[in-house]
PDB file of C-alpha atoms in Angstrom:
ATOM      1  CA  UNK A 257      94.197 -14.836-161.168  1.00 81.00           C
ATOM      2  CA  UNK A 258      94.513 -18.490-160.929  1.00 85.00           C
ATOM      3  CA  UNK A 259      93.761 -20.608-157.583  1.00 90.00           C
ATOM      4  CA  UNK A 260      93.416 -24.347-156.948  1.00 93.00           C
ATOM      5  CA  UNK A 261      90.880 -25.218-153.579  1.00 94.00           C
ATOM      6  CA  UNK A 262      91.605 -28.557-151.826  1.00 93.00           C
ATOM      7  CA  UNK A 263      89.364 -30.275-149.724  1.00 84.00           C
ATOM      8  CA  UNK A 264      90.794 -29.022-146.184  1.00 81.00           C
ATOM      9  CA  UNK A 265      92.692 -31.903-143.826  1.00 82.00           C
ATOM     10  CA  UNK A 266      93.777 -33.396-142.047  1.00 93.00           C
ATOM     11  CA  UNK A 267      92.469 -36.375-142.961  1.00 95.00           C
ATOM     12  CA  UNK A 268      93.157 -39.817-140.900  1.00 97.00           C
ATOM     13  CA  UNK A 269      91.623 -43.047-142.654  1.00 97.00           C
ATOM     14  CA  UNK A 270      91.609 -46.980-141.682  1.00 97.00           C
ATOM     15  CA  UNK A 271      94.114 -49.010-144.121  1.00 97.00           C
ATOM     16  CA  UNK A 272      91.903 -50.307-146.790  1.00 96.00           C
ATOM     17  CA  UNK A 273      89.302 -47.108-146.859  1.00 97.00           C
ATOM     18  CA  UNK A 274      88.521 -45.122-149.574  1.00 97.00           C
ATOM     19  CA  UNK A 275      89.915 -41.685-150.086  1.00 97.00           C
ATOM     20  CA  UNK A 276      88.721 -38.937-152.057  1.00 97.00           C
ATOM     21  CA  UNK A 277      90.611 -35.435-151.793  1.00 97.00           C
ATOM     22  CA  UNK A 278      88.617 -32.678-153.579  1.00 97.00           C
ATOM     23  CA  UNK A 279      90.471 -29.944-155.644  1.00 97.00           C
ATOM     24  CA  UNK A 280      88.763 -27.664-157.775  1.00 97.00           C
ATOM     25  CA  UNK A 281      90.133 -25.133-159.781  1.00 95.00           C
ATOM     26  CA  UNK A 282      89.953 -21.133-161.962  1.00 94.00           C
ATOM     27  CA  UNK A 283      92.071 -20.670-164.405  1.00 90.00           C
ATOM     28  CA  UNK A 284      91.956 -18.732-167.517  1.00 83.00           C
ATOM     29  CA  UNK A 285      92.822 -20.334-170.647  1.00 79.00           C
ATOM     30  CA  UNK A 286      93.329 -24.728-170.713  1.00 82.00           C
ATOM     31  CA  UNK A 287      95.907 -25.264-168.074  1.00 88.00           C
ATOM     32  CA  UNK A 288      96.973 -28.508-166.941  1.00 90.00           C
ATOM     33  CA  UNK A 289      96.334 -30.092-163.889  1.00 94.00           C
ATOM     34  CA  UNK A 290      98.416 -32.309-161.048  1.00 95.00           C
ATOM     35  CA  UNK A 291      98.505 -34.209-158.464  1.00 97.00           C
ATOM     36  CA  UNK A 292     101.813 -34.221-156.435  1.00 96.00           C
ATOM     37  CA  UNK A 293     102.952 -36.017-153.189  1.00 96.00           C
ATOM     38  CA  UNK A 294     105.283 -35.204-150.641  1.00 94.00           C
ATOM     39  CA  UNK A 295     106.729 -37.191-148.053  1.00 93.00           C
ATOM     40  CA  UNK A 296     108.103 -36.528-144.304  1.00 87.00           C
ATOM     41  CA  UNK A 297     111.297 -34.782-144.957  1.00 84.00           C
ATOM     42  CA  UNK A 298     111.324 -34.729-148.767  1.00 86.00           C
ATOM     43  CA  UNK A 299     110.203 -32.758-151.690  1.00 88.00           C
ATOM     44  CA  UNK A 300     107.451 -32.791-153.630  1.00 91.00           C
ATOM     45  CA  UNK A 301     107.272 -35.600-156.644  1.00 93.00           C
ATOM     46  CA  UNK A 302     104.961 -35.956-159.332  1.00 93.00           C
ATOM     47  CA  UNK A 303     101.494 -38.381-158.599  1.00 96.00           C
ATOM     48  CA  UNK A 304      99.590 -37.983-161.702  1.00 96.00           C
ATOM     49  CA  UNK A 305      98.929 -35.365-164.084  1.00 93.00           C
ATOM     50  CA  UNK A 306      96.011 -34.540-167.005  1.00 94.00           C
ATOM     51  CA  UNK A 307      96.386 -32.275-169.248  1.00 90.00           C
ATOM     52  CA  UNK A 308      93.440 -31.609-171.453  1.00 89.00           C
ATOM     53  CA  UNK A 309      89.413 -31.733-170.238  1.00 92.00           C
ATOM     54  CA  UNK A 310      88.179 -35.686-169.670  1.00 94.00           C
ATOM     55  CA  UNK A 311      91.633 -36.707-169.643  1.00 94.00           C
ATOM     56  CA  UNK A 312      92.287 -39.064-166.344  1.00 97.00           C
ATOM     57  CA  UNK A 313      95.258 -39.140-164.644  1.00 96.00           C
ATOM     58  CA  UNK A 314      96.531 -42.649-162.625  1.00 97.00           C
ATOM     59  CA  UNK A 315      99.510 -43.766-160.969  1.00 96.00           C
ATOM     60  CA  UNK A 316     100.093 -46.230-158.060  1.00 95.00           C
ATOM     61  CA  UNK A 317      96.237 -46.975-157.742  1.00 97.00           C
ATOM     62  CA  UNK A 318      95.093 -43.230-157.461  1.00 98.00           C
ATOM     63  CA  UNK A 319      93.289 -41.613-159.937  1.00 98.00           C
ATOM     64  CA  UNK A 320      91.922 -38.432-161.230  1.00 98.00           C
ATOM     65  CA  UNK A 321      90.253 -37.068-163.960  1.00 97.00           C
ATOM     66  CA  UNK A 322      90.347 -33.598-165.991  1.00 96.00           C
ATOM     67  CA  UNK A 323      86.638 -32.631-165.517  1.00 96.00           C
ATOM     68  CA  UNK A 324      86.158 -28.813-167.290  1.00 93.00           C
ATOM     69  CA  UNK A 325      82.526 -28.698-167.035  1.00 93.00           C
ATOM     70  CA  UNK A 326      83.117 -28.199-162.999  1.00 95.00           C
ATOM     71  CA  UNK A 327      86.497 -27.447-162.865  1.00 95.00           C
ATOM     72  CA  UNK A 328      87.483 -30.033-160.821  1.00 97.00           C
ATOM     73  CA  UNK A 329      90.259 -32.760-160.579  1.00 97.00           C
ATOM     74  CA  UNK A 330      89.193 -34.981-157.515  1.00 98.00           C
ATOM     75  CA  UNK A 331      91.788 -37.055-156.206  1.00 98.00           C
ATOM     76  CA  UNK A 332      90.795 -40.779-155.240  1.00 98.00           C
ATOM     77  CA  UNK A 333      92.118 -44.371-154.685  1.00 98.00           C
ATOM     78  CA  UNK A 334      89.615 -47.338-153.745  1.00 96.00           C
ATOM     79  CA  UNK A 335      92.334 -48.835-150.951  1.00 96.00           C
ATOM     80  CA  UNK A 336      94.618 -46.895-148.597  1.00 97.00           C
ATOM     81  CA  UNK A 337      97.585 -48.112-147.256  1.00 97.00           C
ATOM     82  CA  UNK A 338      99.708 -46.808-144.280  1.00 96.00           C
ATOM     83  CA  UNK A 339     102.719 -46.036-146.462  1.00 95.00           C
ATOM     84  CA  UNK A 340     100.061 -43.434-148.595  1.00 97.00           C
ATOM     85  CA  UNK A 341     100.265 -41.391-145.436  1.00 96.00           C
ATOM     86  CA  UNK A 342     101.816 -38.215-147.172  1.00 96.00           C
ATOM     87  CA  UNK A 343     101.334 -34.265-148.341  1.00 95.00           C
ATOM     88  CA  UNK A 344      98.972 -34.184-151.343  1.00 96.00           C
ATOM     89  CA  UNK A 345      98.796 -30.743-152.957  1.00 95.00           C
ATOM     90  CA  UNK A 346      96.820 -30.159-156.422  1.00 96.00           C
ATOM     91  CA  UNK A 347      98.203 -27.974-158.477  1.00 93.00           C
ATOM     92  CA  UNK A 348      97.588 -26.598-162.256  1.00 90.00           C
ATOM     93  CA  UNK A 349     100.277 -25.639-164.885  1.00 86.00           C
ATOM     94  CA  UNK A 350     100.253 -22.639-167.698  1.00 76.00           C
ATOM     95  CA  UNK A 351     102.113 -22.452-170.582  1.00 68.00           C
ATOM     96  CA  UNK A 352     102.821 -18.819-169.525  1.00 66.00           C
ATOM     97  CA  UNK A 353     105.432 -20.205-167.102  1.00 68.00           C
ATOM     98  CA  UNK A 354     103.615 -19.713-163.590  1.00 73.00           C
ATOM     99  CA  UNK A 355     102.113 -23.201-161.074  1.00 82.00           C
ATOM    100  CA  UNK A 356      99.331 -22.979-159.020  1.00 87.00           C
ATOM    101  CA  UNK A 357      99.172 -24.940-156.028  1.00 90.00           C
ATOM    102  CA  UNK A 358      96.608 -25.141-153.355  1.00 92.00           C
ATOM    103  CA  UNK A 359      97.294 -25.386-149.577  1.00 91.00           C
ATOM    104  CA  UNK A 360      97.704 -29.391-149.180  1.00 92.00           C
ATOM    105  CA  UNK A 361      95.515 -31.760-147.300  1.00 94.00           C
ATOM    106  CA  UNK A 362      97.927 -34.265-144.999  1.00 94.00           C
ATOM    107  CA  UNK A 363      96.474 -38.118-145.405  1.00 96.00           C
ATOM    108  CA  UNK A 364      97.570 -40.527-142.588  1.00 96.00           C
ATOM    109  CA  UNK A 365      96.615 -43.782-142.623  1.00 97.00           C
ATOM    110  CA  UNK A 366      96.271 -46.314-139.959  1.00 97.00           C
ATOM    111  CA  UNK A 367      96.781 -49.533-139.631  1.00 95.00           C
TER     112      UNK A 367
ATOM    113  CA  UNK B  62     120.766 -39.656-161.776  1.00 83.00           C
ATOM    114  CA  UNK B  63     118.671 -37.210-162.548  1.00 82.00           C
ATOM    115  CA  UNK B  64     117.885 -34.674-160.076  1.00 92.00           C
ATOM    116  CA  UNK B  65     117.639 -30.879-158.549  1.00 95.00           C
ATOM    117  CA  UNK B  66     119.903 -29.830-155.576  1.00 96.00           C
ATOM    118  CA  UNK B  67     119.583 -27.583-153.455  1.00 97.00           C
ATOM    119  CA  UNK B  68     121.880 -26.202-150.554  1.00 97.00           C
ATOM    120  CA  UNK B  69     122.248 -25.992-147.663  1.00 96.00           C
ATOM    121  CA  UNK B  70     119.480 -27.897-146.827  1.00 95.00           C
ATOM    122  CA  UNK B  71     119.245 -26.165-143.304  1.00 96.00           C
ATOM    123  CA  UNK B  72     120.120 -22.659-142.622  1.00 95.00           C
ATOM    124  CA  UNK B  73     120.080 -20.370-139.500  1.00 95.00           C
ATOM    125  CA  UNK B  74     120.772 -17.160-140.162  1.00 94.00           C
ATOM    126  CA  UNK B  75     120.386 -13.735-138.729  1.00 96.00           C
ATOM    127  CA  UNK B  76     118.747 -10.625-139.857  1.00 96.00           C
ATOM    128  CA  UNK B  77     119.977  -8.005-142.620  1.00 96.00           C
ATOM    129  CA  UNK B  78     122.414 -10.946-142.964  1.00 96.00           C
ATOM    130  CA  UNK B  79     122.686 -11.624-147.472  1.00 96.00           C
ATOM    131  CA  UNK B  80     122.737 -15.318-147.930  1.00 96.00           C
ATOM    132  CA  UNK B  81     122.260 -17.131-151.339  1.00 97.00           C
ATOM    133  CA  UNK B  82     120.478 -20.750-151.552  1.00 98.00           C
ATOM    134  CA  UNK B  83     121.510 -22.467-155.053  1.00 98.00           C
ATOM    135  CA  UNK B  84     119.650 -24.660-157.140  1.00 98.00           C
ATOM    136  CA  UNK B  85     120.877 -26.730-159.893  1.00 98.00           C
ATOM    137  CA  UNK B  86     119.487 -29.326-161.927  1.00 97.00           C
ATOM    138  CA  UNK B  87     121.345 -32.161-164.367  1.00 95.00           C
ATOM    139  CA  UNK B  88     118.188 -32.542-167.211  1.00 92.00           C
ATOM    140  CA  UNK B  89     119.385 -29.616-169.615  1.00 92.00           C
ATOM    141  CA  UNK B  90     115.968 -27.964-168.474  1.00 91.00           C
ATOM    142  CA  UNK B  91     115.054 -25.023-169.601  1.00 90.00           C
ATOM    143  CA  UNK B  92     112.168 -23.848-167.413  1.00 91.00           C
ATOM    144  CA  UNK B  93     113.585 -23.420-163.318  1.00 93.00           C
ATOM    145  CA  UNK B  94     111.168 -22.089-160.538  1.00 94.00           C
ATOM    146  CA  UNK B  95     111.267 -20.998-156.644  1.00 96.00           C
ATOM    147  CA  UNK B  96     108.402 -21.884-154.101  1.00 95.00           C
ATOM    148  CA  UNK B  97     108.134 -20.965-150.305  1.00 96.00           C
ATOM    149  CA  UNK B  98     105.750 -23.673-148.352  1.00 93.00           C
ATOM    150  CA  UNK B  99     104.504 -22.406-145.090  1.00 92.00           C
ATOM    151  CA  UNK B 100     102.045 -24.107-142.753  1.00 86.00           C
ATOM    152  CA  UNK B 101      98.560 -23.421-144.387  1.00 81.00           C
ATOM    153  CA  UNK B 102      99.198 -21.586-147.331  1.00 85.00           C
ATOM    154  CA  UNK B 103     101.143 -24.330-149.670  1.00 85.00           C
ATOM    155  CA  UNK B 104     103.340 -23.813-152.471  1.00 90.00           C
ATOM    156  CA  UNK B 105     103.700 -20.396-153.569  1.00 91.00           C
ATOM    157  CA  UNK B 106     105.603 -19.564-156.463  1.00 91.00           C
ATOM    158  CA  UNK B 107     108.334 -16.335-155.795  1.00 95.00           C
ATOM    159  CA  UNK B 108     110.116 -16.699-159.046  1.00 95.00           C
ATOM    160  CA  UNK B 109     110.606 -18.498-161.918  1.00 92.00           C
ATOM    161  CA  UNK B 110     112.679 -18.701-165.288  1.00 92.00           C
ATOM    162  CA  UNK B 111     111.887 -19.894-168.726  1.00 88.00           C
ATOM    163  CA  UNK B 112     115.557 -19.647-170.002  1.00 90.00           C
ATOM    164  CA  UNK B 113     119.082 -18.259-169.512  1.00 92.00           C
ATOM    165  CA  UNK B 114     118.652 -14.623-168.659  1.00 92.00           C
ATOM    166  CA  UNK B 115     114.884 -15.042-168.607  1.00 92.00           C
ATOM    167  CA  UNK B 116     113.376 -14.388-165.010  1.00 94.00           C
ATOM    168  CA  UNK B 117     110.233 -13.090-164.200  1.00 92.00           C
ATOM    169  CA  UNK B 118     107.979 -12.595-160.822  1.00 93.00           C
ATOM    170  CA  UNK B 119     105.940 -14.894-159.077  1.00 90.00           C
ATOM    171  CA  UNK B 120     103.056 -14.994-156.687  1.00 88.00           C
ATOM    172  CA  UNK B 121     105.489 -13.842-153.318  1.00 95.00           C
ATOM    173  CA  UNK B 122     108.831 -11.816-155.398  1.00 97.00           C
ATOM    174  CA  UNK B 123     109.318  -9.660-152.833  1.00 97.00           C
ATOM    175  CA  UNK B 124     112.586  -9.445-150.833  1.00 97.00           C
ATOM    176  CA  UNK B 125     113.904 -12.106-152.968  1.00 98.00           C
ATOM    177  CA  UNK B 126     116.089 -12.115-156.172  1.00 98.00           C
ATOM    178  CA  UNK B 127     117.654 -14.383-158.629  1.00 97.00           C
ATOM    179  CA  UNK B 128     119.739 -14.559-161.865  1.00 96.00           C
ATOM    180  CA  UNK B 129     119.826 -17.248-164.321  1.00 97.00           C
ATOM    181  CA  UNK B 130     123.418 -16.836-166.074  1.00 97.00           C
ATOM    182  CA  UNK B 131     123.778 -20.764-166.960  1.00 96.00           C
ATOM    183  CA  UNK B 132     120.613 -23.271-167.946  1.00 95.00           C
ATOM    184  CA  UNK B 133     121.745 -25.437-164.956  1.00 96.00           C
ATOM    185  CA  UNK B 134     121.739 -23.197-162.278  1.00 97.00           C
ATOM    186  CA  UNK B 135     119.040 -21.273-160.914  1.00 98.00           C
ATOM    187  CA  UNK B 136     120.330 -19.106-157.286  1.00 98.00           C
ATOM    188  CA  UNK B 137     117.862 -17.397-154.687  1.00 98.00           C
ATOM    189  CA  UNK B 138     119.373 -14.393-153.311  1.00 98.00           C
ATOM    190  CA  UNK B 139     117.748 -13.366-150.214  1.00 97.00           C
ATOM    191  CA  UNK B 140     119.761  -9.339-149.799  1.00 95.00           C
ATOM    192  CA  UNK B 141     118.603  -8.611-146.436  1.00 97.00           C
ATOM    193  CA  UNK B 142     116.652 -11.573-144.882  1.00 97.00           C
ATOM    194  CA  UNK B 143     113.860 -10.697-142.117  1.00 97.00           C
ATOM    195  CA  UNK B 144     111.570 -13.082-139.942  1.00 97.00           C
ATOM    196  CA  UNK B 145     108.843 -13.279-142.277  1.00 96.00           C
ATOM    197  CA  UNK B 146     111.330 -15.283-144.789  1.00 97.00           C
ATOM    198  CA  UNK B 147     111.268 -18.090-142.339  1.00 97.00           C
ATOM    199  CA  UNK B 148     110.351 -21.115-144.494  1.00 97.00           C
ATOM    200  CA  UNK B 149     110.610 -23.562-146.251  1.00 96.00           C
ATOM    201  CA  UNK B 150     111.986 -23.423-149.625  1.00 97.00           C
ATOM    202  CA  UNK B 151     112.018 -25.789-153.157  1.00 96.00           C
ATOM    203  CA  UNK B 152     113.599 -25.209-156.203  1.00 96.00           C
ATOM    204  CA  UNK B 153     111.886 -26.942-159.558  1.00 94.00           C
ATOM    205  CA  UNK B 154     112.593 -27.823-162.976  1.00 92.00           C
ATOM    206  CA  UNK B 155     110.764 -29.026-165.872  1.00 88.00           C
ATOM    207  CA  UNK B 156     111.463 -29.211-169.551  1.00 83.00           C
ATOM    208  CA  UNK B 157     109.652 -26.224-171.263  1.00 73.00           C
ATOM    209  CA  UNK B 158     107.672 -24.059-169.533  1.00 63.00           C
ATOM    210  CA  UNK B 159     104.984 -25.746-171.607  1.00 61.00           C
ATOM    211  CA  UNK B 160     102.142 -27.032-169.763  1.00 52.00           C
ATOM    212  CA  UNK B 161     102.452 -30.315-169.911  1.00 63.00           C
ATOM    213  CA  UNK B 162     105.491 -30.869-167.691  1.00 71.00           C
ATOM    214  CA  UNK B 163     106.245 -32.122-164.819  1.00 81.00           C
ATOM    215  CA  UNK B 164     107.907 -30.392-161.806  1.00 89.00           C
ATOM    216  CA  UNK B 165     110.848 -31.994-160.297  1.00 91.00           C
ATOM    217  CA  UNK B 166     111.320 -30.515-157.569  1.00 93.00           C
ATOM    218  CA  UNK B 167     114.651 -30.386-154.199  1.00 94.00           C
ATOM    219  CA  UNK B 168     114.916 -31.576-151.194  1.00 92.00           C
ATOM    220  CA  UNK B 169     114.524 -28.549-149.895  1.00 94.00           C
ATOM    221  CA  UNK B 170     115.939 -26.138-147.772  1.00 97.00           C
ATOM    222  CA  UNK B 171     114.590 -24.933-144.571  1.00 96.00           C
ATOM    223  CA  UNK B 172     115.389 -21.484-143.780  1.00 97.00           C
ATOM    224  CA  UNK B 173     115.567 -19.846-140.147  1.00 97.00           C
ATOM    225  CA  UNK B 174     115.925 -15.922-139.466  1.00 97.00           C
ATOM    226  CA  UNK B 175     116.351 -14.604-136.156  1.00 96.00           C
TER     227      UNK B 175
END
């Protein structure tokens, strides 16, 4: 069946840092792929999203990109800030009805 | 606004005890969706419906059911809660179960059985 592998956390950075989350992904078929974040105390809300190989995703200085050829949808932004500290869970999408997520790596960022 | 509520929000309950946690969303969506997220495994999908009286199983179905009578509303029906349905629990929505949408997703609700 389908599964979605994050990069395991936590993971604690210095404001201004780079971050890179690893996610890599089997699926059969041409799913599409997410990024969603989720705040203390509140559900999960859309980050970015690809849907189709080479395709990047970007939103609020993160990016990611759709890449088939390693199934993989590494999740990065050049410049943390403390109020990125959050839930990040990747997650791919079939048009048979049924999400994927994987397990969630926490980010915290200090100041 | 456009959103997906969910309630309660917080429940304690006891087991063998039926409860029901309702879900309904305000975007004429067509494709609705349960998750459970518990410490280390993520998101995991127990059921999920494509249209009115169009429900089929997810990753985790069992012990749980749900019906999907109107587009807007989407209940989980836990008959006979036990321990191991301690969780947390989000309710989705998206357009089309096409895969190109986005989730939104509830608050919530955290679930405690005793």
């Amino acid at each position: 069946g389908d599964s979605v592998t994050q990069m395991e956390g936590p993971v604690t950075l210095s404001e201004e840092a780079f971050l890179t989350i690893n996610c890599t992904y089997t699926a059969t078929g041409y799913p599409s792929l997410f990024w969603y974040v989720q705040y203390p105390g509140e559900g999960l809300q859309l980050l970015l999203k690809a849907t189709k190989a080479d395709d990047k995703g970007s939103n609020k200085g993160f990016e990611a990109t759709y890449r088939k050829e390693t199934t993989s949808f590494h999740l990065e932004k050049g410049s943390v800030q403390v109020s990125d500290s959050a839930v990040y869970f990747c997650a791919l999408g079939t048009n048979a009805g049924k999400s994927t997520f994987g397990d969630g790596t926490t980010l915290t960022v200090k100041p | 606004e456009a959103q997906v509520t969910q309630n309660p929000r917080y429940l304690i309950t006891v087991t063998g005890k039926k409860l029901t946690v309702t879900c309904s969303q305000n975007m004429n969506h067509e494709y609705m969706s349960w998750y459970r997220q518990d410490p280390g495994l993520g998101l995991r999908q127990i059921y999920y419906s494509m249209n009115v009286e169009v429900t089929d199983k997810g990753d985790v179905p069992e012990g749980y059911k749900v019906s999907r009578k109107e587009k807007r509303n989407f209940p989980l029906i836990l008959e006979s809660p036990s321990p191991n349905q301690t969780s947390l629990y989000f309710c989705a929505s998206t357009l089309t179960s096409g895969s190109g949408g986005e989730l939104f997703f509830g608050e919530g609700s955290r679930l405690t059985v005793l």
